Amino acid sequence: AQSVTQPDIHITVSEGASLELRCNYSYGATPYLFWYVQSPGQGLQLLLKYFSGDTLVQGIKGFEAEFKRSQSSFNLRKPSVHWSDAAEYFCAVGARAGGTSYGKLTFGQGTILTVHP
Amino acid sequence: DGGITQSPKYLFRKEGQNVTLSCEQNLNHDAMYWYRQDPGQGLRLIYYSQIVNDFQKGDIAEGYSVSREKKESFPLTVTSAQKNPTAFYLCASSIVERNQPQHFGDGTRLSIL
């Protein structure tokens, strides 16, 4: 069964500092990988996705993520954080297999980002 | 604009009562999903449906029921058998093709009176 681990429950950074949010997955083959962001009381917004090809993927709001097969990781990065980036971030893995499991996502527990001025 | 509409935004349940959460999408997506979100636990899948008139249990289906009579609609009923229903409920939809990303509604917060 697939699983996702986000080791950091809460991260605090200063505005303008760089950011890296960690995500480790467990899956028997190359997975589909996603990062979502959630503001309080809202739904989830897709930041970026990895399906295949270039292991460094660019997303919205200046975020990027790098897929590292050898480390089973898909860490999210941003060079300079803005106060508006404060939110909860979720990593998710999707199954490539067909059948009824196709399209299902497994989410990590989330990382809450606090940004200090 | 295309999107997913969840209603109501806030819902209160009395003991022994069933309540139904609405989810409507106009994205023409075949698949729809219901998640439960509790603090520190991420999103847990309750039920999902890949086609009209068919749905599958997710990881925490006990105490919940769904129907999928129309492509656009996937209502979730929280039954009285669900003893701890207080949570944030999220509905999502996606194209069932090459694992396209899921699109989410803005959620319904359910509380016990």
mmCIF file of C-alpha atoms in Angstrom:
data_model
loop_
_atom_site.group_PDB
_atom_site.id
_atom_site.type_symbol
_atom_site.label_atom_id
_atom_site.label_comp_id
_atom_site.label_asym_id
_atom_site.label_seq_id
_atom_site.Cartn_x
_atom_site.Cartn_y
_atom_site.Cartn_z
ATOM 1 C CA ALA A 1 0.000 0.000 0.000
ATOM 2 C CA GLN A 2 1.197 3.511 -0.717
ATOM 3 C CA SER A 3 1.968 5.945 2.100
ATOM 4 C CA VAL A 4 3.270 9.478 2.564
ATOM 5 C CA THR A 5 5.245 10.942 5.458
ATOM 6 C CA GLN A 6 5.711 14.627 6.127
ATOM 7 C CA PRO A 7 8.222 14.636 8.995
ATOM 8 C CA ASP A 8 7.691 18.255 10.019
ATOM 9 C CA ILE A 9 4.357 19.065 11.639
ATOM 10 C CA HIS A 10 5.115 22.774 12.004
ATOM 11 C CA ILE A 11 7.787 24.986 10.435
ATOM 12 C CA THR A 12 8.459 28.636 11.167
ATOM 13 C CA VAL A 13 10.501 30.851 8.848
ATOM 14 C CA SER A 14 11.134 34.558 8.515
ATOM 15 C CA GLU A 15 9.749 36.445 5.568
ATOM 16 C CA GLY A 16 12.303 36.454 2.765
ATOM 17 C CA ALA A 17 14.013 33.287 3.948
ATOM 18 C CA SER A 18 14.189 30.120 1.884
ATOM 19 C CA LEU A 19 11.861 27.214 2.549
ATOM 20 C CA GLU A 20 12.017 23.457 2.172
ATOM 21 C CA LEU A 21 9.152 21.165 3.182
ATOM 22 C CA ARG A 22 9.947 17.479 3.291
ATOM 23 C CA CYS A 23 7.910 14.645 1.838
ATOM 24 C CA ASN A 24 8.808 10.947 1.752
ATOM 25 C CA TYR A 25 6.644 8.367 0.036
ATOM 26 C CA SER A 26 6.357 4.618 -0.081
ATOM 27 C CA TYR A 27 5.182 3.062 -3.320
ATOM 28 C CA GLY A 28 6.158 0.018 -5.365
ATOM 29 C CA ALA A 29 6.830 1.896 -8.589
ATOM 30 C CA THR A 30 7.262 5.457 -9.768
ATOM 31 C CA PRO A 31 4.302 7.290 -8.315
ATOM 32 C CA TYR A 32 2.337 10.304 -9.273
ATOM 33 C CA LEU A 33 3.177 13.050 -6.733
ATOM 34 C CA PHE A 34 1.394 16.240 -5.787
ATOM 35 C CA TRP A 35 1.750 19.179 -3.440
ATOM 36 C CA TYR A 36 -1.349 21.039 -2.269
ATOM 37 C CA VAL A 37 -1.771 24.134 -0.081
ATOM 38 C CA GLN A 38 -4.682 24.872 2.264
ATOM 39 C CA SER A 39 -5.562 28.177 3.891
ATOM 40 C CA PRO A 40 -7.597 27.981 7.131
ATOM 41 C CA GLY A 41 -11.205 26.959 6.537
ATOM 42 C CA GLN A 42 -10.650 26.498 2.811
ATOM 43 C CA GLY A 43 -10.242 23.648 0.378
ATOM 44 C CA LEU A 44 -6.963 22.463 -1.102
ATOM 45 C CA GLN A 45 -5.266 24.185 -4.027
ATOM 46 C CA LEU A 46 -2.843 22.335 -6.284
ATOM 47 C CA LEU A 47 0.676 23.788 -6.228
ATOM 48 C CA LEU A 48 2.416 21.353 -8.552
ATOM 49 C CA LYS A 49 2.519 17.761 -9.749
ATOM 50 C CA TYR A 50 5.032 15.181 -10.944
ATOM 51 C CA PHE A 51 4.089 12.477 -13.408
ATOM 52 C CA SER A 52 7.275 11.680 -15.319
ATOM 53 C CA GLY A 53 10.217 13.303 -17.083
ATOM 54 C CA ASP A 54 12.136 16.207 -15.576
ATOM 55 C CA THR A 55 12.564 15.572 -11.865
ATOM 56 C CA LEU A 56 12.459 19.272 -10.999
ATOM 57 C CA VAL A 57 8.937 20.599 -11.421
ATOM 58 C CA GLN A 58 7.775 24.181 -11.237
ATOM 59 C CA GLY A 59 4.478 25.190 -9.728
ATOM 60 C CA ILE A 60 2.403 28.211 -8.956
ATOM 61 C CA LYS A 61 3.323 30.990 -6.513
ATOM 62 C CA GLY A 62 7.058 30.462 -7.083
ATOM 63 C CA PHE A 63 7.186 26.943 -5.627
ATOM 64 C CA GLU A 64 9.194 24.057 -7.037
ATOM 65 C CA ALA A 65 9.711 20.439 -6.030
ATOM 66 C CA GLU A 66 12.327 17.835 -6.831
ATOM 67 C CA PHE A 67 11.596 14.133 -7.237
ATOM 68 C CA LYS A 68 14.451 11.961 -5.971
ATOM 69 C CA ARG A 69 13.789 8.295 -6.653
ATOM 70 C CA SER A 70 16.838 7.098 -4.670
ATOM 71 C CA GLN A 71 15.563 8.861 -1.551
ATOM 72 C CA SER A 72 11.818 8.328 -2.170
ATOM 73 C CA SER A 73 11.390 12.042 -1.628
ATOM 74 C CA PHE A 74 9.521 14.906 -3.214
ATOM 75 C CA ASN A 75 10.510 18.015 -1.239
ATOM 76 C CA LEU A 76 8.870 21.373 -1.839
ATOM 77 C CA ARG A 77 11.045 24.503 -2.014
ATOM 78 C CA LYS A 78 10.704 28.246 -2.351
ATOM 79 C CA PRO A 79 13.691 30.623 -2.512
ATOM 80 C CA SER A 80 12.029 33.526 -0.677
ATOM 81 C CA VAL A 81 8.920 33.131 1.455
ATOM 82 C CA HIS A 82 6.190 35.768 1.593
ATOM 83 C CA TRP A 83 3.838 36.331 4.534
ATOM 84 C CA SER A 84 0.958 35.155 2.318
ATOM 85 C CA ASP A 85 2.573 31.695 2.066
ATOM 86 C CA ALA A 86 1.521 30.940 5.649
ATOM 87 C CA ALA A 87 -0.800 27.931 5.318
ATOM 88 C CA GLU A 88 -0.844 24.155 5.635
ATOM 89 C CA TYR A 89 0.885 22.117 2.957
ATOM 90 C CA PHE A 90 0.053 18.560 1.957
ATOM 91 C CA CYS A 91 2.042 16.082 -0.084
ATOM 92 C CA ALA A 92 0.066 13.336 -1.835
ATOM 93 C CA VAL A 93 0.875 10.201 -3.813
ATOM 94 C CA GLY A 94 -1.336 8.632 -6.470
ATOM 95 C CA ALA A 95 -1.422 5.087 -7.763
ATOM 96 C CA ARG A 96 -0.487 4.323 -11.353
ATOM 97 C CA ALA A 97 -2.355 1.027 -11.324
ATOM 98 C CA GLY A 98 -5.688 0.697 -13.003
ATOM 99 C CA GLY A 99 -8.941 -0.624 -11.649
ATOM 100 C CA THR A 100 -10.772 0.861 -8.722
ATOM 101 C CA SER A 101 -7.584 2.268 -7.154
ATOM 102 C CA TYR A 102 -6.931 4.489 -10.162
ATOM 103 C CA GLY A 103 -7.171 8.142 -9.260
ATOM 104 C CA LYS A 104 -7.035 7.624 -5.510
ATOM 105 C CA LEU A 105 -4.629 9.817 -3.579
ATOM 106 C CA THR A 106 -2.951 9.167 -0.250
ATOM 107 C CA PHE A 107 -2.140 12.330 1.689
ATOM 108 C CA GLY A 108 0.534 13.093 4.234
ATOM 109 C CA GLN A 109 -0.402 14.556 7.608
ATOM 110 C CA GLY A 110 0.440 18.076 6.515
ATOM 111 C CA THR A 111 3.003 20.715 7.501
ATOM 112 C CA ILE A 112 1.839 24.005 8.966
ATOM 113 C CA LEU A 113 3.967 26.939 7.815
ATOM 114 C CA THR A 114 4.191 30.063 9.946
ATOM 115 C CA VAL A 115 5.910 33.128 8.487
ATOM 116 C CA HIS A 116 7.387 35.760 10.800
ATOM 117 C CA PRO A 117 7.680 39.352 9.550
ATOM 118 C CA ASP B 1 -16.632 29.525 -13.633
ATOM 119 C CA GLY B 2 -16.199 25.777 -13.296
ATOM 120 C CA GLY B 3 -15.695 24.388 -9.873
ATOM 121 C CA ILE B 4 -16.934 22.372 -6.933
ATOM 122 C CA THR B 5 -19.612 23.690 -4.610
ATOM 123 C CA GLN B 6 -20.052 22.273 -1.137
ATOM 124 C CA SER B 7 -22.986 23.222 1.060
ATOM 125 C CA PRO B 8 -23.639 24.163 3.711
ATOM 126 C CA LYS B 9 -20.381 25.681 4.931
ATOM 127 C CA TYR B 10 -21.315 24.951 8.564
ATOM 128 C CA LEU B 11 -23.611 22.188 9.793
ATOM 129 C CA PHE B 12 -24.725 21.075 13.214
ATOM 130 C CA ARG B 13 -25.956 17.605 14.096
ATOM 131 C CA LYS B 14 -28.058 16.501 17.019
ATOM 132 C CA GLU B 15 -27.663 13.114 18.669
ATOM 133 C CA GLY B 16 -29.266 10.319 16.640
ATOM 134 C CA GLN B 17 -29.697 12.488 13.583
ATOM 135 C CA ASN B 18 -28.563 11.831 10.033
ATOM 136 C CA VAL B 19 -27.245 14.807 8.100
ATOM 137 C CA THR B 20 -26.423 15.163 4.408
ATOM 138 C CA LEU B 21 -23.586 17.201 2.961
ATOM 139 C CA SER B 22 -23.966 18.403 -0.599
ATOM 140 C CA CYS B 23 -21.279 18.356 -3.287
ATOM 141 C CA GLU B 24 -21.898 19.571 -6.826
ATOM 142 C CA GLN B 25 -19.366 19.977 -9.630
ATOM 143 C CA ASN B 26 -19.616 21.495 -13.099
ATOM 144 C CA LEU B 27 -16.173 20.408 -14.285
ATOM 145 C CA ASN B 28 -17.570 17.398 -16.175
ATOM 146 C CA HIS B 29 -15.344 15.125 -14.079
ATOM 147 C CA ASP B 30 -16.161 11.437 -13.868
ATOM 148 C CA ALA B 31 -14.614 10.800 -10.446
ATOM 149 C CA MET B 32 -15.658 12.312 -7.150
ATOM 150 C CA TYR B 33 -14.301 11.837 -3.629
ATOM 151 C CA TRP B 34 -15.164 12.569 -0.014
ATOM 152 C CA TYR B 35 -12.474 13.192 2.599
ATOM 153 C CA ARG B 36 -12.556 13.794 6.305
ATOM 154 C CA GLN B 37 -9.972 16.143 7.793
ATOM 155 C CA ASP B 38 -9.051 16.184 11.476
ATOM 156 C CA PRO B 39 -6.231 18.307 12.936
ATOM 157 C CA GLY B 40 -2.860 16.602 12.532
ATOM 158 C CA GLN B 41 -4.271 13.655 10.581
ATOM 159 C CA GLY B 42 -4.249 14.925 7.035
ATOM 160 C CA LEU B 43 -7.078 13.862 4.729
ATOM 161 C CA ARG B 44 -8.670 10.444 5.033
ATOM 162 C CA LEU B 45 -10.760 9.011 2.215
ATOM 163 C CA ILE B 46 -14.360 8.148 3.092
ATOM 164 C CA TYR B 47 -15.911 7.152 -0.248
ATOM 165 C CA TYR B 48 -15.168 7.646 -3.907
ATOM 166 C CA SER B 49 -16.950 7.161 -7.198
ATOM 167 C CA GLN B 50 -15.479 6.806 -10.667
ATOM 168 C CA ILE B 51 -18.755 6.600 -12.546
ATOM 169 C CA VAL B 52 -22.447 7.256 -12.055
ATOM 170 C CA ASN B 53 -24.302 4.626 -10.000
ATOM 171 C CA ASP B 54 -21.080 3.119 -8.685
ATOM 172 C CA PHE B 55 -18.941 3.941 -5.660
ATOM 173 C CA GLN B 56 -16.343 2.312 -3.409
ATOM 174 C CA LYS B 57 -15.523 2.526 0.269
ATOM 175 C CA GLY B 58 -12.428 4.393 1.257
ATOM 176 C CA ASP B 59 -10.396 3.961 4.416
ATOM 177 C CA ILE B 60 -12.996 5.214 6.922
ATOM 178 C CA ALA B 61 -16.430 4.475 5.416
ATOM 179 C CA GLU B 62 -18.125 3.213 8.597
ATOM 180 C CA GLY B 63 -20.966 5.502 9.663
ATOM 181 C CA TYR B 64 -21.190 7.206 6.272
ATOM 182 C CA SER B 65 -23.189 6.616 3.094
ATOM 183 C CA VAL B 66 -23.158 8.121 -0.398
ATOM 184 C CA SER B 67 -25.055 8.057 -3.657
ATOM 185 C CA ARG B 68 -24.071 8.927 -7.216
ATOM 186 C CA GLU B 69 -27.245 9.269 -9.251
ATOM 187 C CA LYS B 70 -25.912 12.113 -11.382
ATOM 188 C CA LYS B 71 -22.455 12.857 -12.713
ATOM 189 C CA GLU B 72 -22.506 16.307 -11.147
ATOM 190 C CA SER B 73 -23.566 15.327 -7.643
ATOM 191 C CA PHE B 74 -22.090 13.159 -4.878
ATOM 192 C CA PRO B 75 -23.888 13.761 -1.555
ATOM 193 C CA LEU B 76 -22.495 12.361 1.681
ATOM 194 C CA THR B 77 -24.764 11.301 4.549
ATOM 195 C CA VAL B 78 -23.286 11.208 8.023
ATOM 196 C CA THR B 79 -25.430 8.697 9.873
ATOM 197 C CA SER B 80 -26.133 8.360 13.579
ATOM 198 C CA ALA B 81 -23.772 5.367 13.544
ATOM 199 C CA GLN B 82 -20.842 7.746 13.146
ATOM 200 C CA LYS B 83 -20.070 8.436 16.797
ATOM 201 C CA ASN B 84 -17.438 11.091 16.247
ATOM 202 C CA PRO B 85 -18.620 13.136 13.276
ATOM 203 C CA THR B 86 -17.094 16.477 14.252
ATOM 204 C CA ALA B 87 -14.630 17.268 11.455
ATOM 205 C CA PHE B 88 -14.010 19.253 8.281
ATOM 206 C CA TYR B 89 -15.349 17.438 5.217
ATOM 207 C CA LEU B 90 -13.879 17.996 1.776
ATOM 208 C CA CYS B 91 -15.265 16.943 -1.578
ATOM 209 C CA ALA B 92 -13.047 16.583 -4.641
ATOM 210 C CA SER B 93 -13.363 15.597 -8.270
ATOM 211 C CA SER B 94 -11.008 14.575 -11.040
ATOM 212 C CA ILE B 95 -10.720 13.221 -14.552
ATOM 213 C CA VAL B 96 -10.112 9.481 -14.362
ATOM 214 C CA GLU B 97 -7.294 9.529 -16.840
ATOM 215 C CA ARG B 98 -3.551 9.347 -16.247
ATOM 216 C CA ASN B 99 -4.125 10.268 -12.624
ATOM 217 C CA GLN B 100 -5.103 13.854 -13.141
ATOM 218 C CA PRO B 101 -5.019 16.011 -10.012
ATOM 219 C CA GLN B 102 -8.054 16.306 -7.803
ATOM 220 C CA HIS B 103 -9.879 19.606 -7.501
ATOM 221 C CA PHE B 104 -11.374 20.486 -4.135
ATOM 222 C CA GLY B 105 -14.392 22.314 -2.827
ATOM 223 C CA ASP B 106 -14.189 24.727 0.113
ATOM 224 C CA GLY B 107 -15.411 22.203 2.651
ATOM 225 C CA THR B 108 -18.186 21.761 5.206
ATOM 226 C CA ARG B 109 -17.495 21.944 8.924
ATOM 227 C CA LEU B 110 -19.730 19.586 10.883
ATOM 228 C CA SER B 111 -20.199 19.971 14.619
ATOM 229 C CA ILE B 112 -22.276 18.225 17.271
ATOM 230 C CA LEU B 113 -24.909 20.152 19.193
#
